[in-house]
Amino acid sequence: MRIPCVDAGLISPLVQLLNSKDQEVLLQTGRALGNICYDSHEGRSAVDQAGGAQIVIDHLRSLCSVTDPANAKLLTVFCGMLMNYSNENDSLQAQLINMGVIPTLVKLLGIHCENAALTEMCLVAFGNLAELESSKEQFASTNIAEELVKLFKKQIEHDKREMIFEVLAPLAENDAIKLQLVEAGLVEGLLDIVQQKVDSDKEDDIAELKTASDLMVLLLLGDESMQRLFEGGKGNVFHKVLSWVPSNNHQLQLAGALAIANFARNDGNCIHMVDSGIVEKLMDLLDRHVEDGNVTVQHAALSALRNLAIPVVNKAKMLSAGVTEAVLKFLKSEMPPVQFKLLGTLRMLIDAQAEAAEQLGRNVKLVERLVEWCEAKDHAGVMGESNRLLSALIRHSKSKDVIKTIVQSGGIKHLVTMATSEHVIMQNEALVALALIAALELGTAEKDIESAKLIQILHKLLADERSAPEIKYNSMVLICALMGSESLHKEVQDLAFLDVVSKLRSHENKSVAQQASLTERRLIVES
């Protein structure tokens, strides 16, 4: 019936009726237009062209504060009409946002929060609109957080709470709204739900526990909201979340570990947490998930340990607490997310820690696994982190034994490939590691360097105008070191490096220009 209504030209007259002063006419017109818009592109388009949405929003605005039952019914119908009009249509939803529907609906919710039908309509509308990025700023300028939290704390029915959660989740992606929700007391409501549902085995309760704890973690992703809840490590919320880690409930273990990872986003928090024994709690948690463990919990706990290992003062403490041993138990994992975090954690731990880097670099099982993961082409993150850890083991240990282990495990070709990465930081790390290999153990690595065609790659890097100054500088340092090998020296001569290097003497970067002069002299003397 919808398309015939459009074809018969009924939409424009119906929209005109929205200007009526008769409440019954408005009610029936709103219902008719809502039905015409329901799941009908033609109906929505006709209402749009006739300007129906703006008239309805104007009515909502003017009728908002009137609280008699007949008016409430009309408001509910108009909200329903706008929902049908814009449902699953981003451009029409964006249009409603531009017309200022959000502040109007928020005001409506505050005044009519006792009206279940109208509240429900507002929540569904919010759920739809909150998915649009353009809505977040407008929501943040209202008291939506306060109204939703007030409503949330009153609700005891699972379905109604679920509706509020569906609005809260997309809204809480915005940092300003995160803070507003925290200030409005949402966290206390979420903690209450966790406490009530933690021992239940009912499906609805398990789902609600998950939603509440996930939302809690989401609130901690905002820097201001996270610091507000951390309260210098003394916050009630912070301690409650910590108590989730040793829990027997996998969802709470996961949320607790993710919360720690979020709290560990600045050095001060990390230092406080390591000093207060959180590392041991995370290691215990990991230990419970070594054999056939929960992958999401493993990933979360490793994420937390990685973040905690960033401040320099934490590294030695975490190493002496046995974190590397705890992390290495997951070397056999076949799950890329776990592999990725494991690698990142080890790389953070050995940064400027020579002894730890040497110990790990001499671990044949680890190095062999790294070399294997360097070929994980389906998982770019794992491949990149494996390469970076291989390089880090050499750079931080400066150990001949580590270099020998990496050469014997077939790691050289991966470091050479890493020197061609699109990421300057990775190129640089590879070149520094290769320069250390050339300086400390060239005889051992010579054949692998030759077969990996490193000399040709260095020639390209020096000739390429787009190469960063530090790449050019380290490439020349490496060339000089490689000339200690007869066969590699011959390759350097055959590729006419002198021409390329001579041009770099006038490079705008002083370090590059100086190194070019040194390299040129070396090439001339040894030609």
CSV table of C-alpha atoms in Angstrom, one decimal, residues 33-401:
chain,number,residue,atom,x,y,z
A,33,LEU,CA,3.2,8.9,7.7
A,34,GLY,CA,5.0,6.5,10.1
A,35,ASN,CA,3.4,3.6,8.2
A,36,ILE,CA,4.2,5.0,4.8
A,37,CYS,CA,7.9,5.4,5.9
A,38,TYR,CA,8.2,1.9,7.3
A,39,ASP,CA,10.7,0.0,5.3
A,40,SER,CA,9.9,2.0,2.1
A,41,HIS,CA,12.5,4.1,0.3
A,42,GLU,CA,9.8,5.7,-1.9
A,43,GLY,CA,7.7,6.7,1.2
A,44,ARG,CA,10.7,8.2,3.0
A,45,SER,CA,11.9,10.1,0.0
A,46,ALA,CA,8.4,11.6,-0.6
A,47,VAL,CA,8.2,12.6,3.1
A,48,ASP,CA,11.7,14.1,2.9
A,49,GLN,CA,10.8,16.2,-0.2
A,50,ALA,CA,7.6,17.4,1.4
A,51,GLY,CA,9.6,18.6,4.5
A,52,GLY,CA,7.7,16.3,6.9
A,53,ALA,CA,10.6,15.6,9.2
A,54,GLN,CA,11.3,19.2,10.1
A,55,ILE,CA,7.6,19.8,10.9
A,56,VAL,CA,7.6,16.8,13.2
A,57,ILE,CA,10.8,17.9,15.0
A,58,ASP,CA,9.3,21.3,15.5
A,59,HIS,CA,6.2,19.7,17.1
A,60,LEU,CA,8.3,17.6,19.4
A,61,ARG,CA,10.2,20.7,20.4
A,62,SER,CA,7.1,22.8,21.2
A,63,LEU,CA,5.1,19.9,22.8
A,64,CYS,CA,8.1,18.6,24.8
A,65,SER,CA,7.2,20.2,28.2
A,66,VAL,CA,3.5,19.4,28.1
A,67,THR,CA,2.9,16.4,30.3
A,68,ASP,CA,-0.8,15.4,29.9
A,69,PRO,CA,-1.5,11.8,28.7
A,70,ALA,CA,-2.9,12.8,25.3
A,71,ASN,CA,0.2,14.8,24.5
A,72,ALA,CA,2.4,12.0,25.6
A,73,LYS,CA,0.6,9.7,23.1
A,74,LEU,CA,1.2,12.2,20.3
A,75,LEU,CA,4.9,12.6,21.2
A,76,THR,CA,5.3,8.8,21.1
A,77,VAL,CA,3.7,8.6,17.6
A,78,PHE,CA,5.9,11.4,16.3
A,79,CYS,CA,9.0,9.7,17.7
A,80,GLY,CA,7.9,6.5,16.0
A,81,MET,CA,7.4,8.3,12.8
A,82,LEU,CA,10.9,9.7,12.8
A,83,MET,CA,12.3,6.3,13.6
A,84,ASN,CA,10.6,4.7,10.7
A,85,TYR,CA,11.6,7.6,8.5
A,86,SER,CA,15.3,7.3,9.2
A,87,ASN,CA,15.8,3.7,10.3
A,88,GLU,CA,19.0,2.2,8.7
A,89,ASN,CA,19.4,5.2,6.5
A,90,ASP,CA,22.6,7.2,7.3
A,91,SER,CA,21.8,10.2,5.1
A,92,LEU,CA,18.3,10.7,6.6
A,93,GLN,CA,19.7,10.2,10.2
A,94,ALA,CA,22.4,12.8,9.4
A,95,GLN,CA,19.7,15.1,8.2
A,96,LEU,CA,17.7,14.7,11.5
A,97,ILE,CA,20.9,15.5,13.4
A,98,ASN,CA,21.4,18.7,11.4
A,99,MET,CA,17.8,19.6,12.2
A,100,GLY,CA,18.7,19.4,15.9
A,101,VAL,CA,16.7,16.2,16.8
A,102,ILE,CA,19.2,15.1,19.4
A,103,PRO,CA,18.8,17.9,22.0
A,104,THR,CA,15.0,17.7,21.5
A,105,LEU,CA,14.9,13.9,22.2
A,106,VAL,CA,17.2,14.2,25.2
A,107,LYS,CA,15.0,16.8,26.7
A,108,LEU,CA,12.0,14.6,25.9
A,109,LEU,CA,13.6,11.7,27.7
A,110,GLY,CA,14.3,13.8,30.8
A,111,ILE,CA,10.8,15.1,31.1
A,112,HIS,CA,8.9,12.0,30.2
A,113,CYS,CA,11.1,9.3,31.8
A,114,GLU,CA,8.1,7.8,33.5
A,115,ASN,CA,6.4,7.1,30.2
A,116,ALA,CA,7.6,3.6,29.2
A,117,ALA,CA,6.5,3.7,25.6
A,118,LEU,CA,8.0,7.2,24.9
A,119,THR,CA,11.2,6.3,26.7
A,120,GLU,CA,11.6,3.2,24.6
A,121,MET,CA,11.1,5.2,21.4
A,122,CYS,CA,13.7,7.7,22.5
A,123,LEU,CA,16.2,4.9,23.3
A,124,VAL,CA,15.7,3.2,19.9
A,125,ALA,CA,16.2,6.6,18.2
A,126,PHE,CA,19.3,7.2,20.2
A,127,GLY,CA,20.7,3.8,19.4
A,128,ASN,CA,20.2,4.5,15.7
A,129,LEU,CA,21.7,8.0,15.8
A,130,ALA,CA,24.6,7.2,18.1
A,131,GLU,CA,26.1,4.9,15.4
A,132,LEU,CA,26.8,8.1,13.3
A,133,GLU,CA,30.1,9.8,14.1
A,134,SER,CA,28.5,13.2,13.4
A,135,SER,CA,26.1,12.7,16.3
A,136,LYS,CA,28.7,12.3,19.0
A,137,GLU,CA,29.5,16.0,19.4
A,138,GLN,CA,25.8,16.9,19.6
A,139,PHE,CA,25.2,14.2,22.2
A,140,ALA,CA,28.2,15.5,24.2
A,141,SER,CA,26.6,19.0,24.3
A,142,THR,CA,23.4,17.6,26.0
A,143,ASN,CA,22.9,16.0,29.4
A,144,ILE,CA,22.3,12.6,27.8
A,145,ALA,CA,24.9,10.9,30.1
A,146,GLU,CA,23.0,12.0,33.2
A,147,GLU,CA,19.6,11.0,31.8
A,148,LEU,CA,20.7,7.6,30.6
A,149,VAL,CA,22.5,6.8,33.9
A,150,LYS,CA,19.4,7.9,35.9
A,151,LEU,CA,17.3,5.6,33.7
A,152,PHE,CA,19.8,2.8,33.9
A,153,LYS,CA,19.9,2.8,37.7
A,154,LYS,CA,16.1,2.6,37.9
A,155,GLN,CA,15.7,-0.3,35.5
A,156,ILE,CA,15.4,-3.8,36.9
A,157,GLU,CA,14.1,-5.6,33.7
A,158,HIS,CA,16.8,-7.2,31.6
A,159,ASP,CA,15.3,-6.2,28.2
A,160,LYS,CA,15.1,-2.5,29.2
A,161,ARG,CA,18.6,-2.5,30.5
A,162,GLU,CA,19.7,-4.1,27.3
A,163,MET,CA,18.2,-1.3,25.3
A,164,ILE,CA,20.1,1.3,27.4
A,165,PHE,CA,23.3,-0.7,27.0
A,166,GLU,CA,22.8,-0.5,23.2
A,167,VAL,CA,22.8,3.3,23.4
A,168,LEU,CA,25.6,3.5,25.9
A,169,ALA,CA,28.1,1.4,24.0
A,170,PRO,CA,28.3,3.6,20.8
A,171,LEU,CA,28.1,6.8,22.8
A,172,ALA,CA,30.9,5.7,25.1
A,173,GLU,CA,33.3,5.6,22.1
A,174,ASN,CA,33.4,9.4,22.4
A,175,ASP,CA,36.0,10.6,25.0
A,176,ALA,CA,33.9,13.6,26.2
A,177,ILE,CA,30.9,11.4,26.7
A,178,LYS,CA,33.0,8.7,28.5
A,179,LEU,CA,33.9,11.3,31.1
A,180,GLN,CA,30.3,12.5,31.4
A,181,LEU,CA,29.2,8.9,32.0
A,182,VAL,CA,31.8,8.4,34.6
A,183,GLU,CA,30.8,11.7,36.4
A,184,ALA,CA,27.2,10.7,36.2
A,185,GLY,CA,27.9,7.5,38.1
A,186,LEU,CA,27.6,4.9,35.4
A,187,VAL,CA,30.6,2.9,36.8
A,188,GLU,CA,28.9,2.3,40.2
A,189,GLY,CA,25.9,0.9,38.3
A,190,LEU,CA,28.0,-1.4,36.2
A,191,LEU,CA,29.9,-2.6,39.3
A,192,ASP,CA,26.6,-3.4,41.0
A,193,ILE,CA,25.5,-5.5,38.0
A,194,VAL,CA,28.8,-7.4,38.0
A,195,GLN,CA,28.4,-8.2,41.7
A,196,GLN,CA,24.7,-9.3,41.2
A,197,LYS,CA,25.4,-11.5,38.2
A,198,VAL,CA,28.8,-13.0,38.8
A,199,ASP,CA,27.6,-16.2,40.3
A,200,SER,CA,24.5,-16.7,38.1
A,201,ASP,CA,24.4,-19.3,35.3
A,202,LYS,CA,21.3,-17.8,33.6
A,203,GLU,CA,21.9,-16.9,30.0
A,204,ASP,CA,20.5,-13.4,30.5
A,205,ASP,CA,22.6,-12.7,33.5
A,206,ILE,CA,25.8,-14.0,31.8
A,207,ALA,CA,25.1,-11.7,28.8
A,208,GLU,CA,24.5,-8.7,31.1
A,209,LEU,CA,27.7,-9.4,33.1
A,210,LYS,CA,29.6,-9.4,29.8
A,211,THR,CA,28.0,-6.2,28.5
A,212,ALA,CA,28.6,-4.4,31.9
A,213,SER,CA,32.2,-5.4,32.2
A,214,ASP,CA,32.9,-4.7,28.4
A,215,LEU,CA,31.4,-1.2,28.9
A,216,MET,CA,33.5,-0.6,31.9
A,217,VAL,CA,36.7,-1.4,29.9
A,218,LEU,CA,35.4,0.9,27.1
A,219,LEU,CA,35.1,3.8,29.6
A,220,LEU,CA,38.8,3.3,30.5
A,221,LEU,CA,39.9,3.9,27.0
A,222,GLY,CA,39.5,7.7,27.5
A,223,ASP,CA,42.5,9.3,29.1
A,224,GLU,CA,40.5,11.7,31.3
A,225,SER,CA,37.9,9.1,32.3
A,226,MET,CA,40.6,6.5,33.0
A,227,GLN,CA,42.6,8.9,35.2
A,228,ARG,CA,39.4,9.9,37.1
A,229,LEU,CA,38.8,6.2,37.9
A,230,PHE,CA,42.5,5.4,38.7
A,231,GLU,CA,42.6,8.2,41.4
A,232,GLY,CA,46.3,7.8,41.8
A,233,GLY,CA,45.9,4.1,42.3
A,234,LYS,CA,43.7,4.6,45.3
A,235,GLY,CA,40.3,4.6,43.5
A,236,ASN,CA,37.6,2.2,44.6
A,237,VAL,CA,36.9,1.3,41.0
A,238,PHE,CA,40.5,0.6,40.3
A,239,HIS,CA,40.7,-1.9,43.2
A,240,LYS,CA,37.4,-3.5,42.3
A,241,VAL,CA,38.6,-4.1,38.8
A,242,LEU,CA,41.9,-5.6,40.1
A,243,SER,CA,39.8,-8.1,42.1
A,244,TRP,CA,38.4,-9.4,38.9
A,245,VAL,CA,41.8,-10.8,37.7
A,246,PRO,CA,42.0,-13.7,40.2
A,247,SER,CA,38.3,-14.4,39.7
A,248,ASN,CA,37.2,-17.8,38.4
A,249,ASN,CA,34.9,-16.1,35.8
A,250,HIS,CA,36.7,-15.9,32.4
A,251,GLN,CA,34.7,-12.8,31.4
A,252,LEU,CA,35.9,-11.0,34.6
A,253,GLN,CA,39.4,-12.2,34.2
A,254,LEU,CA,39.4,-10.8,30.6
A,255,ALA,CA,37.8,-7.5,31.7
A,256,GLY,CA,40.2,-7.1,34.6
A,257,ALA,CA,43.3,-7.7,32.4
A,258,LEU,CA,42.0,-5.3,29.7
A,259,ALA,CA,41.3,-2.7,32.4
A,260,ILE,CA,44.9,-3.0,33.7
A,261,ALA,CA,46.1,-2.6,30.1
A,262,ASN,CA,44.0,0.6,29.8
A,263,PHE,CA,45.1,2.0,33.2
A,264,ALA,CA,48.7,1.3,32.0
A,265,ARG,CA,48.7,4.0,29.4
A,266,ASN,CA,51.0,6.4,31.2
A,267,ASP,CA,54.3,5.9,33.0
A,268,GLY,CA,53.1,7.1,36.4
A,269,ASN,CA,50.2,4.6,36.5
A,270,CYS,CA,52.5,1.8,35.2
A,271,ILE,CA,55.1,2.4,37.9
A,272,HIS,CA,52.5,2.5,40.7
A,273,MET,CA,50.9,-0.7,39.4
A,274,VAL,CA,54.2,-2.7,39.1
A,275,ASP,CA,55.1,-1.5,42.7
A,276,SER,CA,51.7,-2.7,44.0
A,277,GLY,CA,52.1,-6.3,42.8
A,278,ILE,CA,49.9,-6.4,39.7
A,279,VAL,CA,52.6,-8.2,37.6
A,280,GLU,CA,52.3,-11.2,39.9
A,281,LYS,CA,48.5,-11.3,39.6
A,282,LEU,CA,48.8,-11.2,35.8
A,283,MET,CA,51.5,-13.9,35.7
A,284,ASP,CA,49.2,-16.1,37.9
A,285,LEU,CA,46.4,-15.5,35.5
A,286,LEU,CA,48.6,-16.4,32.5
A,287,ASP,CA,49.6,-19.6,34.3
A,288,ARG,CA,46.0,-20.6,34.6
A,289,HIS,CA,45.6,-20.4,30.8
A,290,VAL,CA,48.7,-22.1,29.5
A,291,GLU,CA,47.2,-25.4,28.7
A,292,ASP,CA,44.1,-25.1,26.4
A,293,GLY,CA,43.6,-21.7,27.9
A,294,ASN,CA,41.2,-18.9,26.9
A,295,VAL,CA,42.8,-17.0,24.0
A,296,THR,CA,41.1,-13.7,24.8
A,297,VAL,CA,42.4,-13.8,28.4
A,298,GLN,CA,45.9,-14.7,27.2
A,299,HIS,CA,45.9,-11.8,24.8
A,300,ALA,CA,44.5,-9.4,27.4
A,301,ALA,CA,47.0,-10.4,30.1
A,302,LEU,CA,49.9,-10.1,27.6
A,303,SER,CA,48.6,-6.7,26.5
A,304,ALA,CA,48.7,-5.5,30.1
A,305,LEU,CA,52.2,-6.8,30.7
A,306,ARG,CA,53.4,-5.2,27.5
A,307,ASN,CA,52.1,-1.8,28.6
A,308,LEU,CA,53.5,-2.1,32.1
A,309,ALA,CA,56.9,-2.9,30.6
A,310,ILE,CA,57.2,0.5,28.8
A,311,PRO,CA,58.6,2.7,31.6
A,312,VAL,CA,62.4,2.1,32.0
A,313,VAL,CA,62.2,1.6,35.7
A,314,ASN,CA,59.7,-1.2,35.4
A,315,LYS,CA,61.8,-3.4,33.1
A,316,ALA,CA,64.3,-4.7,35.6
A,317,LYS,CA,61.6,-5.3,38.2
A,318,MET,CA,59.5,-7.2,35.8
A,319,LEU,CA,62.4,-9.3,34.5
A,320,SER,CA,63.4,-10.2,38.1
A,321,ALA,CA,59.8,-11.1,38.8
A,322,GLY,CA,60.1,-13.8,36.0
A,323,VAL,CA,57.9,-12.2,33.4
A,324,THR,CA,60.0,-13.5,30.5
A,325,GLU,CA,59.6,-17.1,31.7
A,326,ALA,CA,55.8,-16.6,32.1
A,327,VAL,CA,55.5,-15.2,28.6
A,328,LEU,CA,57.7,-17.8,26.9
A,329,LYS,CA,55.3,-20.5,28.0
A,330,PHE,CA,53.1,-19.2,25.1
A,331,LEU,CA,55.7,-19.7,22.4
A,332,LYS,CA,53.8,-22.8,21.2
A,333,SER,CA,50.6,-20.7,20.7
A,334,GLU,CA,49.2,-20.9,17.2
A,335,MET,CA,46.9,-17.9,17.7
A,336,PRO,CA,48.3,-14.7,15.9
A,337,PRO,CA,46.8,-12.2,18.5
A,338,VAL,CA,48.6,-14.1,21.3
A,339,GLN,CA,51.8,-14.3,19.2
A,340,PHE,CA,51.7,-10.6,18.5
A,341,LYS,CA,51.3,-9.6,22.1
A,342,LEU,CA,53.9,-12.1,23.3
A,343,LEU,CA,56.5,-10.6,20.9
A,344,GLY,CA,55.6,-7.0,21.8
A,345,THR,CA,56.0,-7.8,25.6
A,346,LEU,CA,59.4,-9.4,25.1
A,347,ARG,CA,60.6,-6.5,22.9
A,348,MET,CA,59.5,-4.0,25.5
A,349,LEU,CA,61.2,-6.0,28.3
A,350,ILE,CA,64.6,-6.2,26.7
A,351,ASP,CA,64.8,-2.6,25.6
A,352,ALA,CA,68.2,-1.4,26.9
A,353,GLN,CA,68.4,-4.5,29.1
A,354,ALA,CA,71.6,-6.2,27.7
A,355,GLU,CA,71.6,-9.2,30.0
A,356,ALA,CA,68.0,-10.1,29.3
A,357,ALA,CA,68.5,-9.6,25.6
A,358,GLU,CA,71.5,-11.9,25.6
A,359,GLN,CA,69.6,-14.5,27.6
A,360,LEU,CA,66.7,-14.5,25.2
A,361,GLY,CA,68.9,-14.2,22.2
A,362,ARG,CA,70.7,-17.4,23.1
A,363,ASN,CA,67.4,-19.3,23.5
A,364,VAL,CA,67.4,-21.4,20.4
A,365,LYS,CA,63.7,-22.4,20.7
A,366,LEU,CA,62.7,-18.7,20.8
A,367,VAL,CA,65.0,-17.7,17.9
A,368,GLU,CA,63.8,-20.5,15.8
A,369,ARG,CA,60.1,-19.6,16.5
A,370,LEU,CA,60.9,-16.0,15.6
A,371,VAL,CA,62.4,-17.0,12.3
A,372,GLU,CA,59.3,-19.1,11.6
A,373,TRP,CA,57.0,-16.2,12.4
A,374,CYS,CA,59.1,-13.8,10.2
A,375,GLU,CA,57.5,-15.8,7.4
A,376,ALA,CA,53.9,-15.4,8.7
A,377,LYS,CA,52.7,-13.5,5.5
A,378,ASP,CA,49.0,-13.9,6.5
A,379,HIS,CA,49.7,-12.0,9.7
A,380,ALA,CA,51.6,-8.8,9.0
A,381,GLY,CA,51.6,-7.8,12.7
A,382,VAL,CA,53.2,-11.0,13.8
A,383,MET,CA,55.7,-10.9,11.0
A,384,GLY,CA,56.6,-7.3,11.8
A,385,GLU,CA,57.0,-7.9,15.5
A,386,SER,CA,59.1,-11.0,15.0
A,387,ASN,CA,61.5,-9.1,12.8
A,388,ARG,CA,61.7,-6.2,15.3
A,389,LEU,CA,62.4,-8.6,18.2
A,390,LEU,CA,65.1,-10.4,16.2
A,391,SER,CA,66.8,-7.0,15.5
A,392,ALA,CA,66.2,-5.9,19.2
A,393,LEU,CA,68.0,-9.1,20.5
A,394,ILE,CA,71.1,-8.1,18.6
A,395,ARG,CA,70.9,-4.3,19.2
A,396,HIS,CA,70.4,-4.6,23.0
A,397,SER,CA,72.7,-7.5,23.7
A,398,LYS,CA,75.6,-6.7,21.2
A,399,SER,CA,76.5,-10.3,21.8
A,400,LYS,CA,78.4,-12.6,19.4
A,401,ASP,CA,76.6,-15.6,20.9
